[in-house]
PDB file of C-alpha atoms in Angstrom:
ATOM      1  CA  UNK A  16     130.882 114.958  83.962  1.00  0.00           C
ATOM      2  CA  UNK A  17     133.199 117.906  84.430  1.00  0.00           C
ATOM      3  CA  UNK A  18     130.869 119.035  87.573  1.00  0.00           C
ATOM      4  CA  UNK A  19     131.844 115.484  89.594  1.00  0.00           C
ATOM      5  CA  UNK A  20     128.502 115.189  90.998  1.00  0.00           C
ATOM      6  CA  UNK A  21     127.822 112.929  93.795  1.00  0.00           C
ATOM      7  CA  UNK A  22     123.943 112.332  93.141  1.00  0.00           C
ATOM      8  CA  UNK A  23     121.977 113.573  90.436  1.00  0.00           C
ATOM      9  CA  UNK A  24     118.247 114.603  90.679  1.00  0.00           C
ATOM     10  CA  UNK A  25     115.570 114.892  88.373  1.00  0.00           C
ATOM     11  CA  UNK A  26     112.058 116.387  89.199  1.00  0.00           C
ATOM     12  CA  UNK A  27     109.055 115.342  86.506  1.00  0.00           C
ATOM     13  CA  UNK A  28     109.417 113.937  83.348  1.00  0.00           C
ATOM     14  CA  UNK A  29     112.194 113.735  81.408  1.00  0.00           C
ATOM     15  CA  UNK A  30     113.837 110.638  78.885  1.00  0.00           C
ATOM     16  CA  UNK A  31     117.470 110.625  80.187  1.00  0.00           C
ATOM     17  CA  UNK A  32     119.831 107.895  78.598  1.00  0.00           C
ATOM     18  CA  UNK A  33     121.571 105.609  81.081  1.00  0.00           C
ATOM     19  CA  UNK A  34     125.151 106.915  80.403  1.00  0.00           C
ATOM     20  CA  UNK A  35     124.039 110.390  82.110  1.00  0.00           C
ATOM     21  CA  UNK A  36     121.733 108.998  85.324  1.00  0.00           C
ATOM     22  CA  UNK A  37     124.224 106.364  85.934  1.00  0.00           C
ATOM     23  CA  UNK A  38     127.420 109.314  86.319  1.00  0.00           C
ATOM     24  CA  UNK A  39     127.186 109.638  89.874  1.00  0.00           C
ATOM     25  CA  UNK A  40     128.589 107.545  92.491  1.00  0.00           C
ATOM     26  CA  UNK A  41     125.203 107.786  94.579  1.00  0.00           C
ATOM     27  CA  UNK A  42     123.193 107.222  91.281  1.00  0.00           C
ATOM     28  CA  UNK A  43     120.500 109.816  90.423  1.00  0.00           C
ATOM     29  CA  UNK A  44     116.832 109.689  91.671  1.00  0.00           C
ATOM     30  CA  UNK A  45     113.271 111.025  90.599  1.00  0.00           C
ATOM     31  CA  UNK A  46     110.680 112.775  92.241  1.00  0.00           C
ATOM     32  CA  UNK A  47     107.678 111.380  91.408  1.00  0.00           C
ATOM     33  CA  UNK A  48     103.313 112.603  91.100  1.00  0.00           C
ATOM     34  CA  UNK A  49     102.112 109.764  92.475  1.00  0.00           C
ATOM     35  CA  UNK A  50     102.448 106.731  94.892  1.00  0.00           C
ATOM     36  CA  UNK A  51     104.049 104.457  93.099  1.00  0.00           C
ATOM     37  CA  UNK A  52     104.049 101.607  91.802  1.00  0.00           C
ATOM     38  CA  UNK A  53     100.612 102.925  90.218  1.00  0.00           C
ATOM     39  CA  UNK A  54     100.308 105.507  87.689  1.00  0.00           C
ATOM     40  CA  UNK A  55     103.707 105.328  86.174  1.00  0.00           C
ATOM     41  CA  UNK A  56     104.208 107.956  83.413  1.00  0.00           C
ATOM     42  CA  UNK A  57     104.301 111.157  82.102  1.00  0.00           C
ATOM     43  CA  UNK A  58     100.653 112.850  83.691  1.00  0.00           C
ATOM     44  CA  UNK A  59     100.189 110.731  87.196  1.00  0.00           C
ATOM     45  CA  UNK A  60      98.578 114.299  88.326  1.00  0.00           C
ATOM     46  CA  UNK A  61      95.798 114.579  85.816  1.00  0.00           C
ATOM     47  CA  UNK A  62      95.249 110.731  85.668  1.00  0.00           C
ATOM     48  CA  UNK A  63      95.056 110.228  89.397  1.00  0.00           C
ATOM     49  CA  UNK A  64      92.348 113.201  88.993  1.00  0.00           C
ATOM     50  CA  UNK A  65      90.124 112.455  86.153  1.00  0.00           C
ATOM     51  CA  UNK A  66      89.837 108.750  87.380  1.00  0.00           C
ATOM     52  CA  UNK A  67      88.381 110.201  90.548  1.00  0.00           C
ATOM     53  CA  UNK A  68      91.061 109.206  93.213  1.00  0.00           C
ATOM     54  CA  UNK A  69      90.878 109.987  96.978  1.00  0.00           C
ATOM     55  CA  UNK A  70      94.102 109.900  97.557  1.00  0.00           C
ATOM     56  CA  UNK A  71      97.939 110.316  95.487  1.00  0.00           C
ATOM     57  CA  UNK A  72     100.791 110.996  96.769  1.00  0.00           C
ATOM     58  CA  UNK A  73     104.622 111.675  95.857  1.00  0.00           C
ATOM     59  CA  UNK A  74     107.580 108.918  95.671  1.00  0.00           C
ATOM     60  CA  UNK A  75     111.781 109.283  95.128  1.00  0.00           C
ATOM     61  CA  UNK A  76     112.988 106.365  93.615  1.00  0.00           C
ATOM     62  CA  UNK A  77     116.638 105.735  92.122  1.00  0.00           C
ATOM     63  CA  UNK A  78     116.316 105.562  87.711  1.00  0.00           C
ATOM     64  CA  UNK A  79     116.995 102.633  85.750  1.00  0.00           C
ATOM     65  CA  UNK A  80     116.213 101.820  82.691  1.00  0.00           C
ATOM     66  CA  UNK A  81     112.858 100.664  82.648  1.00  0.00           C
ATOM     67  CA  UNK A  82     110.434 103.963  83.373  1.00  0.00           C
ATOM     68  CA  UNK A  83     109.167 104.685  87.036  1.00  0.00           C
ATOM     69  CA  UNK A  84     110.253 101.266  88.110  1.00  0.00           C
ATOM     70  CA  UNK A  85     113.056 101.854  90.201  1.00  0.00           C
ATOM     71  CA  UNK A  86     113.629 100.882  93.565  1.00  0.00           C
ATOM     72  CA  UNK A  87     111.367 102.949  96.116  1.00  0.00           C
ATOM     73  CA  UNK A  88     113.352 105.446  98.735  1.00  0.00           C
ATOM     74  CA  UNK A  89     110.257 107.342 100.097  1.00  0.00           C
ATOM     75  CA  UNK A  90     106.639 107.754  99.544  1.00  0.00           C
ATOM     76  CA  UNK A  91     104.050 110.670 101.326  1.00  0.00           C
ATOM     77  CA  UNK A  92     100.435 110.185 100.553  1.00  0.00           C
ATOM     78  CA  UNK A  93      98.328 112.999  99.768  1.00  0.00           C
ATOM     79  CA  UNK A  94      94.638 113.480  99.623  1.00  0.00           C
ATOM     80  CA  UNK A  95      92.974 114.696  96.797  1.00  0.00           C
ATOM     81  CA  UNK A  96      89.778 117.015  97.803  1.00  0.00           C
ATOM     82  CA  UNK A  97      86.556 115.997  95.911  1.00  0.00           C
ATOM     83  CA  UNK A  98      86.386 119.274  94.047  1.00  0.00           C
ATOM     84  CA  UNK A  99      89.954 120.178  93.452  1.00  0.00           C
ATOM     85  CA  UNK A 100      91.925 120.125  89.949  1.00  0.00           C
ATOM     86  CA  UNK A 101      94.773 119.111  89.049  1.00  0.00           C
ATOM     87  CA  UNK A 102      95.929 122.719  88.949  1.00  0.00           C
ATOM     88  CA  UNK A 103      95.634 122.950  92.651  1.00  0.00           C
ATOM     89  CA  UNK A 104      96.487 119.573  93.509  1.00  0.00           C
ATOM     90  CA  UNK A 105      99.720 120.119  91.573  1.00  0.00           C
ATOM     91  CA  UNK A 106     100.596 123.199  93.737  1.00  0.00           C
ATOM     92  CA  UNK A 107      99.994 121.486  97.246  1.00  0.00           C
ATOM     93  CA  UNK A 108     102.197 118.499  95.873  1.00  0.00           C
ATOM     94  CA  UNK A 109     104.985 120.799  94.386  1.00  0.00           C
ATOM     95  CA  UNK A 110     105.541 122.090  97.938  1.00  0.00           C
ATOM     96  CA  UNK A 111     105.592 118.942  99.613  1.00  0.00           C
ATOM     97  CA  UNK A 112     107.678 117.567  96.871  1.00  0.00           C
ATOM     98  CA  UNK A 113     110.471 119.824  97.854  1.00  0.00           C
ATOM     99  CA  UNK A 114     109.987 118.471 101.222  1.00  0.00           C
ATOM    100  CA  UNK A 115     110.387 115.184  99.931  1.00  0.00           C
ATOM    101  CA  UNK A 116     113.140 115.534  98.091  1.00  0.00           C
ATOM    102  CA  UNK A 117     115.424 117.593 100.613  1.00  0.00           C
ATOM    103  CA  UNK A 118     114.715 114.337 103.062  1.00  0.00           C
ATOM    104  CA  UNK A 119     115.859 112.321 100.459  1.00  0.00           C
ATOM    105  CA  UNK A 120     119.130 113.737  99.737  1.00  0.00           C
ATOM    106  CA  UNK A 121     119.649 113.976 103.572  1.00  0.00           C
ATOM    107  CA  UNK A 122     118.717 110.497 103.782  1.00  0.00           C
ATOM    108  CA  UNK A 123     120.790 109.187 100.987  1.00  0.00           C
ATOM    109  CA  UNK A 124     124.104 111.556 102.459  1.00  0.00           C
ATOM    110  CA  UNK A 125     124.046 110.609 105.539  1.00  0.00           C
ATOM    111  CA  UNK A 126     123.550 106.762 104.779  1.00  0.00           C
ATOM    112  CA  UNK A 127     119.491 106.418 105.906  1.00  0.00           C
ATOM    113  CA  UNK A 128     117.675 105.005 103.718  1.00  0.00           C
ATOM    114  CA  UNK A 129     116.045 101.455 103.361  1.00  0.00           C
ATOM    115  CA  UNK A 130     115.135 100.900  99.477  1.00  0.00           C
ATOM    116  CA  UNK A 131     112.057  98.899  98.864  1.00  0.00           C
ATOM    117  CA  UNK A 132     110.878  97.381  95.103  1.00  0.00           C
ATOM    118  CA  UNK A 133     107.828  98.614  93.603  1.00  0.00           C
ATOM    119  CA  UNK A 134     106.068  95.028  93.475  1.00  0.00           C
ATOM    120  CA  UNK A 135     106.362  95.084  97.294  1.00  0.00           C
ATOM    121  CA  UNK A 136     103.630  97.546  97.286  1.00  0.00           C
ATOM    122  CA  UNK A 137     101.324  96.108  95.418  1.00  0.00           C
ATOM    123  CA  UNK A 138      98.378  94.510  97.223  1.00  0.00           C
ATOM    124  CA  UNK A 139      97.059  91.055  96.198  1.00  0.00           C
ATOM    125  CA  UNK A 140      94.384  91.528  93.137  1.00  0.00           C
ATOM    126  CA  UNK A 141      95.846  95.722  92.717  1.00  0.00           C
ATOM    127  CA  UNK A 142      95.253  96.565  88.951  1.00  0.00           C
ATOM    128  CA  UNK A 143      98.152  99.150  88.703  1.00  0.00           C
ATOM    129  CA  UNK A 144      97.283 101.897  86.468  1.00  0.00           C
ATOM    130  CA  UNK A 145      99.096 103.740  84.031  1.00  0.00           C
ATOM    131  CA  UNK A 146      99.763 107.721  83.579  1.00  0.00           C
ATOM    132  CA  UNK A 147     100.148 108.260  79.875  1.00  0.00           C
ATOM    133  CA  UNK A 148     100.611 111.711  78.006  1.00  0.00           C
ATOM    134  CA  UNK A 149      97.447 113.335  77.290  1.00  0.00           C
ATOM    135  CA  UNK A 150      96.389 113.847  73.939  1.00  0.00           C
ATOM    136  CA  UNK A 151      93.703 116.161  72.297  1.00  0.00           C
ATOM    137  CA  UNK A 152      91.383 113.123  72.555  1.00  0.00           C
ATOM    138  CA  UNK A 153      91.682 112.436  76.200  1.00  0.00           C
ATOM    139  CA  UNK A 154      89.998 116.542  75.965  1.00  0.00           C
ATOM    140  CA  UNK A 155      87.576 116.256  74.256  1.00  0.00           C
ATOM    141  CA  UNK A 156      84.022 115.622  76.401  1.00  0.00           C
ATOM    142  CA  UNK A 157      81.749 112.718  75.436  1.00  0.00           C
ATOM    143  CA  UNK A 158      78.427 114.105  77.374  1.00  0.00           C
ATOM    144  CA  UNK A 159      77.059 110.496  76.420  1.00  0.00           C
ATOM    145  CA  UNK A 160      79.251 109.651  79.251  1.00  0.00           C
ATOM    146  CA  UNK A 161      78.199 109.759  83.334  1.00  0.00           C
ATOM    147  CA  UNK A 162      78.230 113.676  84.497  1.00  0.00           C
ATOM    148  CA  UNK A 163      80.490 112.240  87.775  1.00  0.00           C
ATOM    149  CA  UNK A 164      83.228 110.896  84.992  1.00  0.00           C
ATOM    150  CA  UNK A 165      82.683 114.170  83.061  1.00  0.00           C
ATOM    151  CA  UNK A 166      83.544 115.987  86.120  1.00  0.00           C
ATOM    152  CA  UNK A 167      86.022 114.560  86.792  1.00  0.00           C
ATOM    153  CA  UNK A 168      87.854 115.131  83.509  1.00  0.00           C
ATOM    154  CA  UNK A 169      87.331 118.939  83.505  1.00  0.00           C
ATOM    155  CA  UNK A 170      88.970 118.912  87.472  1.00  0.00           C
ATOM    156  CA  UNK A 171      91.587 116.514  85.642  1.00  0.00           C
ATOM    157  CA  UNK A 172      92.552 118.576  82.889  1.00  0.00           C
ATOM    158  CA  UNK A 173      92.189 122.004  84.806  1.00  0.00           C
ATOM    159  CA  UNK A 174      94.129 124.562  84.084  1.00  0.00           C
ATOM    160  CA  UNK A 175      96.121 122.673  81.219  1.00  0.00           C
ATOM    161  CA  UNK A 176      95.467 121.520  78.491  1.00  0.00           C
ATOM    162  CA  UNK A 177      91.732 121.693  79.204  1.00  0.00           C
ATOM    163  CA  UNK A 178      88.702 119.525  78.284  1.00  0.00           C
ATOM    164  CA  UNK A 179      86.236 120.624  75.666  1.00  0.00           C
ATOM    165  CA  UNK A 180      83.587 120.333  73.700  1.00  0.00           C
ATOM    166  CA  UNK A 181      82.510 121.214  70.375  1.00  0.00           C
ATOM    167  CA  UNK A 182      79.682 122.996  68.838  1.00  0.00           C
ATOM    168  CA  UNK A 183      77.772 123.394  65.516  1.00  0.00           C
ATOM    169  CA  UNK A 184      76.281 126.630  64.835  1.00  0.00           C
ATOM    170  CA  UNK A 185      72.499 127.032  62.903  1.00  0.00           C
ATOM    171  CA  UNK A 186      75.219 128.007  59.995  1.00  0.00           C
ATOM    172  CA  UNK A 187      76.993 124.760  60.417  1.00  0.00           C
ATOM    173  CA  UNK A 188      80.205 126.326  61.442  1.00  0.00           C
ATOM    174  CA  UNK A 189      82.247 124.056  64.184  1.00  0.00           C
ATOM    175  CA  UNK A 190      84.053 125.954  67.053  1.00  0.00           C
ATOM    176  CA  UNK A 191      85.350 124.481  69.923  1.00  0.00           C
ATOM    177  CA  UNK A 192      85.026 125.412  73.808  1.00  0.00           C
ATOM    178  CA  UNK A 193      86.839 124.838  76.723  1.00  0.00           C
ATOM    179  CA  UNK A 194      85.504 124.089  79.922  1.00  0.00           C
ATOM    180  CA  UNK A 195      87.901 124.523  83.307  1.00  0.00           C
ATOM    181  CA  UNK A 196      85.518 124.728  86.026  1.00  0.00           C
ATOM    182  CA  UNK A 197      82.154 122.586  86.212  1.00  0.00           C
ATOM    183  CA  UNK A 198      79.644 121.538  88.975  1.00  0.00           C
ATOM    184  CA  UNK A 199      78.177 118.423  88.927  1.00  0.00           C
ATOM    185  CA  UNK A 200      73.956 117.753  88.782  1.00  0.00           C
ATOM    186  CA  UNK A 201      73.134 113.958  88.810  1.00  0.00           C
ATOM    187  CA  UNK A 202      69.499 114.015  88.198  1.00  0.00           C
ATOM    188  CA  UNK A 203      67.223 112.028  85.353  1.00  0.00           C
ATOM    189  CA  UNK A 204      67.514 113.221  81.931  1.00  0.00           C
ATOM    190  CA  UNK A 205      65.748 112.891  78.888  1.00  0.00           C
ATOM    191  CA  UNK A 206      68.408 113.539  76.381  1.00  0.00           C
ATOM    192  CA  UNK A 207      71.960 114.209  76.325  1.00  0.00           C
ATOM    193  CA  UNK A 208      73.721 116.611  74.407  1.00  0.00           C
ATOM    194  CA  UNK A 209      71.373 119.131  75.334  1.00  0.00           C
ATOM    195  CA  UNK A 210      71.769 122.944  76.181  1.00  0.00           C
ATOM    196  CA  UNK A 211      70.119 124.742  78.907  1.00  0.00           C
ATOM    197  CA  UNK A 212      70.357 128.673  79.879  1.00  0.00           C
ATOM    198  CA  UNK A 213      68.910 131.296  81.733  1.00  0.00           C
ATOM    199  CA  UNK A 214      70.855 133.769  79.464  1.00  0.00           C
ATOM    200  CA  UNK A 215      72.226 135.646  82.439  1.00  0.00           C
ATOM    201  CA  UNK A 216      74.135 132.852  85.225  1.00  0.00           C
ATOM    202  CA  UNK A 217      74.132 129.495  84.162  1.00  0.00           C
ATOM    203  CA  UNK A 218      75.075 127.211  81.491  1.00  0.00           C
ATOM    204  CA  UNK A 219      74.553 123.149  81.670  1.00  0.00           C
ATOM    205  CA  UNK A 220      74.834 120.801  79.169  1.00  0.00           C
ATOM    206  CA  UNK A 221      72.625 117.119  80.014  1.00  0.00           C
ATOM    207  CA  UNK A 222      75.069 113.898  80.147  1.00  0.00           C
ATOM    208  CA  UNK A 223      73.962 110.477  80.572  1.00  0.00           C
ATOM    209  CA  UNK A 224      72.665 111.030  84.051  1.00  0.00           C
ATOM    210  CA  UNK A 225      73.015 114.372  84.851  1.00  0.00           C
ATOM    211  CA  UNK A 226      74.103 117.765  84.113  1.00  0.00           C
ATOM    212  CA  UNK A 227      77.165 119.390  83.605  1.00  0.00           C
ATOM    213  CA  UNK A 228      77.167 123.108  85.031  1.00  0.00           C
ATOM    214  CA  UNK A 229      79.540 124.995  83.249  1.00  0.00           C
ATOM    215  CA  UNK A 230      81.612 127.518  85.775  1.00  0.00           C
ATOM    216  CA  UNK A 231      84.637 128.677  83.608  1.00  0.00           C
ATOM    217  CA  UNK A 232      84.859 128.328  79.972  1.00  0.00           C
ATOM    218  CA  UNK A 233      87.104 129.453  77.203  1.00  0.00           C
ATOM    219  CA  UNK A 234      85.238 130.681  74.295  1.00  0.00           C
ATOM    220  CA  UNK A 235      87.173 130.728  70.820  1.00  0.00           C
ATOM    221  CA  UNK A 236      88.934 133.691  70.813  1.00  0.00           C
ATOM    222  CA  UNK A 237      87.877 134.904  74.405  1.00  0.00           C
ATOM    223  CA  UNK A 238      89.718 134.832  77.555  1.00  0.00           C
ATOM    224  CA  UNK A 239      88.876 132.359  80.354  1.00  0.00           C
ATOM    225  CA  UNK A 240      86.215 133.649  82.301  1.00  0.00           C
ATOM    226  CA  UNK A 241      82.833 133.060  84.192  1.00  0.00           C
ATOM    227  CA  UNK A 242      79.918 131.612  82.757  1.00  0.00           C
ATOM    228  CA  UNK A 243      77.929 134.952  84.233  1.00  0.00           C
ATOM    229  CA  UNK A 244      80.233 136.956  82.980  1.00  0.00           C
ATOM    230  CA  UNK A 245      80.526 135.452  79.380  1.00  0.00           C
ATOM    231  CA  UNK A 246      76.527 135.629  79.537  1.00  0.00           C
ATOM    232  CA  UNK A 247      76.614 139.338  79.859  1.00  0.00           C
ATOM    233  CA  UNK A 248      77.757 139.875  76.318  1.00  0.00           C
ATOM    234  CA  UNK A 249      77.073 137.149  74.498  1.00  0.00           C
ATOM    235  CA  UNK A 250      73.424 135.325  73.807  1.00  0.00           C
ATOM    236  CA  UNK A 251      73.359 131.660  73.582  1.00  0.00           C
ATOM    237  CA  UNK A 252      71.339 129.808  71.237  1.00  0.00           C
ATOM    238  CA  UNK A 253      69.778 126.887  72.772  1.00  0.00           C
ATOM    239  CA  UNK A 254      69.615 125.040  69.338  1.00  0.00           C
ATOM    240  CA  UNK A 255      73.288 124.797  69.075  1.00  0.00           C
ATOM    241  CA  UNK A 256      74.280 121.415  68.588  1.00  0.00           C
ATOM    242  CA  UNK A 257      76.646 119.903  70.863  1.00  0.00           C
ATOM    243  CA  UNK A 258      78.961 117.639  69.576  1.00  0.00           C
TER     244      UNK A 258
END
């Protein structure tokens, strides 16, 4: 209050009560991880990502007190390449959210802008989907599940928190690993669940139609790193049981 501010703005999530975004003459508005009126929430990067979107995008809208809903200032859509995670996709976006955001506040000062409601960017028969916080079970990877859908979780959750699996040991001690980087092998398979290794380069677990290359993992207790490079000092047991 004591600062006087003109316009307030607020870049990624953050619960702010109505008596602070309402202070400023011009209002206050948020930058936004996706084209909205979809994914509305707290991860619209790693959603957008593990549900296998083309295409995002960033969006300044002024607050009120429903979340994400209000009224539209700008939007810039950005592709989302077929291999990249959210990691990278985050970085491209944080640049071009800057850019977004500087037009915005130019826009707004000198008088520019045209604001548009969400609904009038919905499409007839759009199912708008949601961007909630991700939780340890949104991680965890079901390899009962299509390899392209498992794929795209690891890209999703890439470099933070991380998708994993867990495995038994012969011992039938439980330890988890983390998987950031994965290639994708639709092919027929007998059985998921299953392990396959050449002990020196590669690492693939069989999902419901495919396998799952492992690229980068996190082993307990082990830095991320390689699968090749893992392989070079450890020896991996085949009859571990994924989980």
């Amino acid at each position: 209050r004591a600062l006087k501010a003109d316009l307030q703005i607020v870049v990624a999530f953050r619960m702010m009560p109505e008596i602070l975004w309402n202070m400023p003459p011009l209002g206050t508005f948020n930058l936004h991880g996706s084209l909205l009126p979809q994914y509305r929430g707290a991860a619209p990067i790693q959603r957008a990502v593990m549900n296998g979107e083309k295409l995002t995008g960033l969006t300044t809208f002024f607050l009120k007190q429903e979340v994400d809903t209000g009224s539209i200032i700008f939007r810039k859509e950005i592709e989302i390449g077929a291999e990249e995670t959210s990691g990278e996709l985050h970085d491209r976006m944080m640049i071009a959210g800057a850019e977004l955001v500087l037009k915005t506040v130019k826009a707004i000062e000198t008088n520019k802008i045209e604001l548009q409601e969400q609904s009038s960017f919905i499409k007839p028969g759009e199912v708008l989907k949601l961007a909630p916080k991700i939780f340890r079970e949104d991680c965890h990877i079901d390899f009962s599940l299509p390899v392209q859908q498992l794929f795209n979780q690891v890209r999703g959750l890439s470099p933070y928190p991380g998708a994993f699996f867990e495995v038994r040991t012969l011992n039938y001690e439980i330890f988890t690993v983390k998987v950031l980087k994965a290639d994708m092998e639709p092919q027929f398979v007998f059985l998921s669940h299953h392990l396959v290794t050449d002990q020196k380069s590669f690492i693939k677990i069989s999902a419901a139609d495919g396998l799952l290359s492992l690229k980068e993992i996190q082993w307990p207790g082990k830095k991320r790193m390689p699968v090749a490079d893992f392989l070079r000092g450890h020896v991996m047991d085949e009859n571990l049981t994924i989980l």
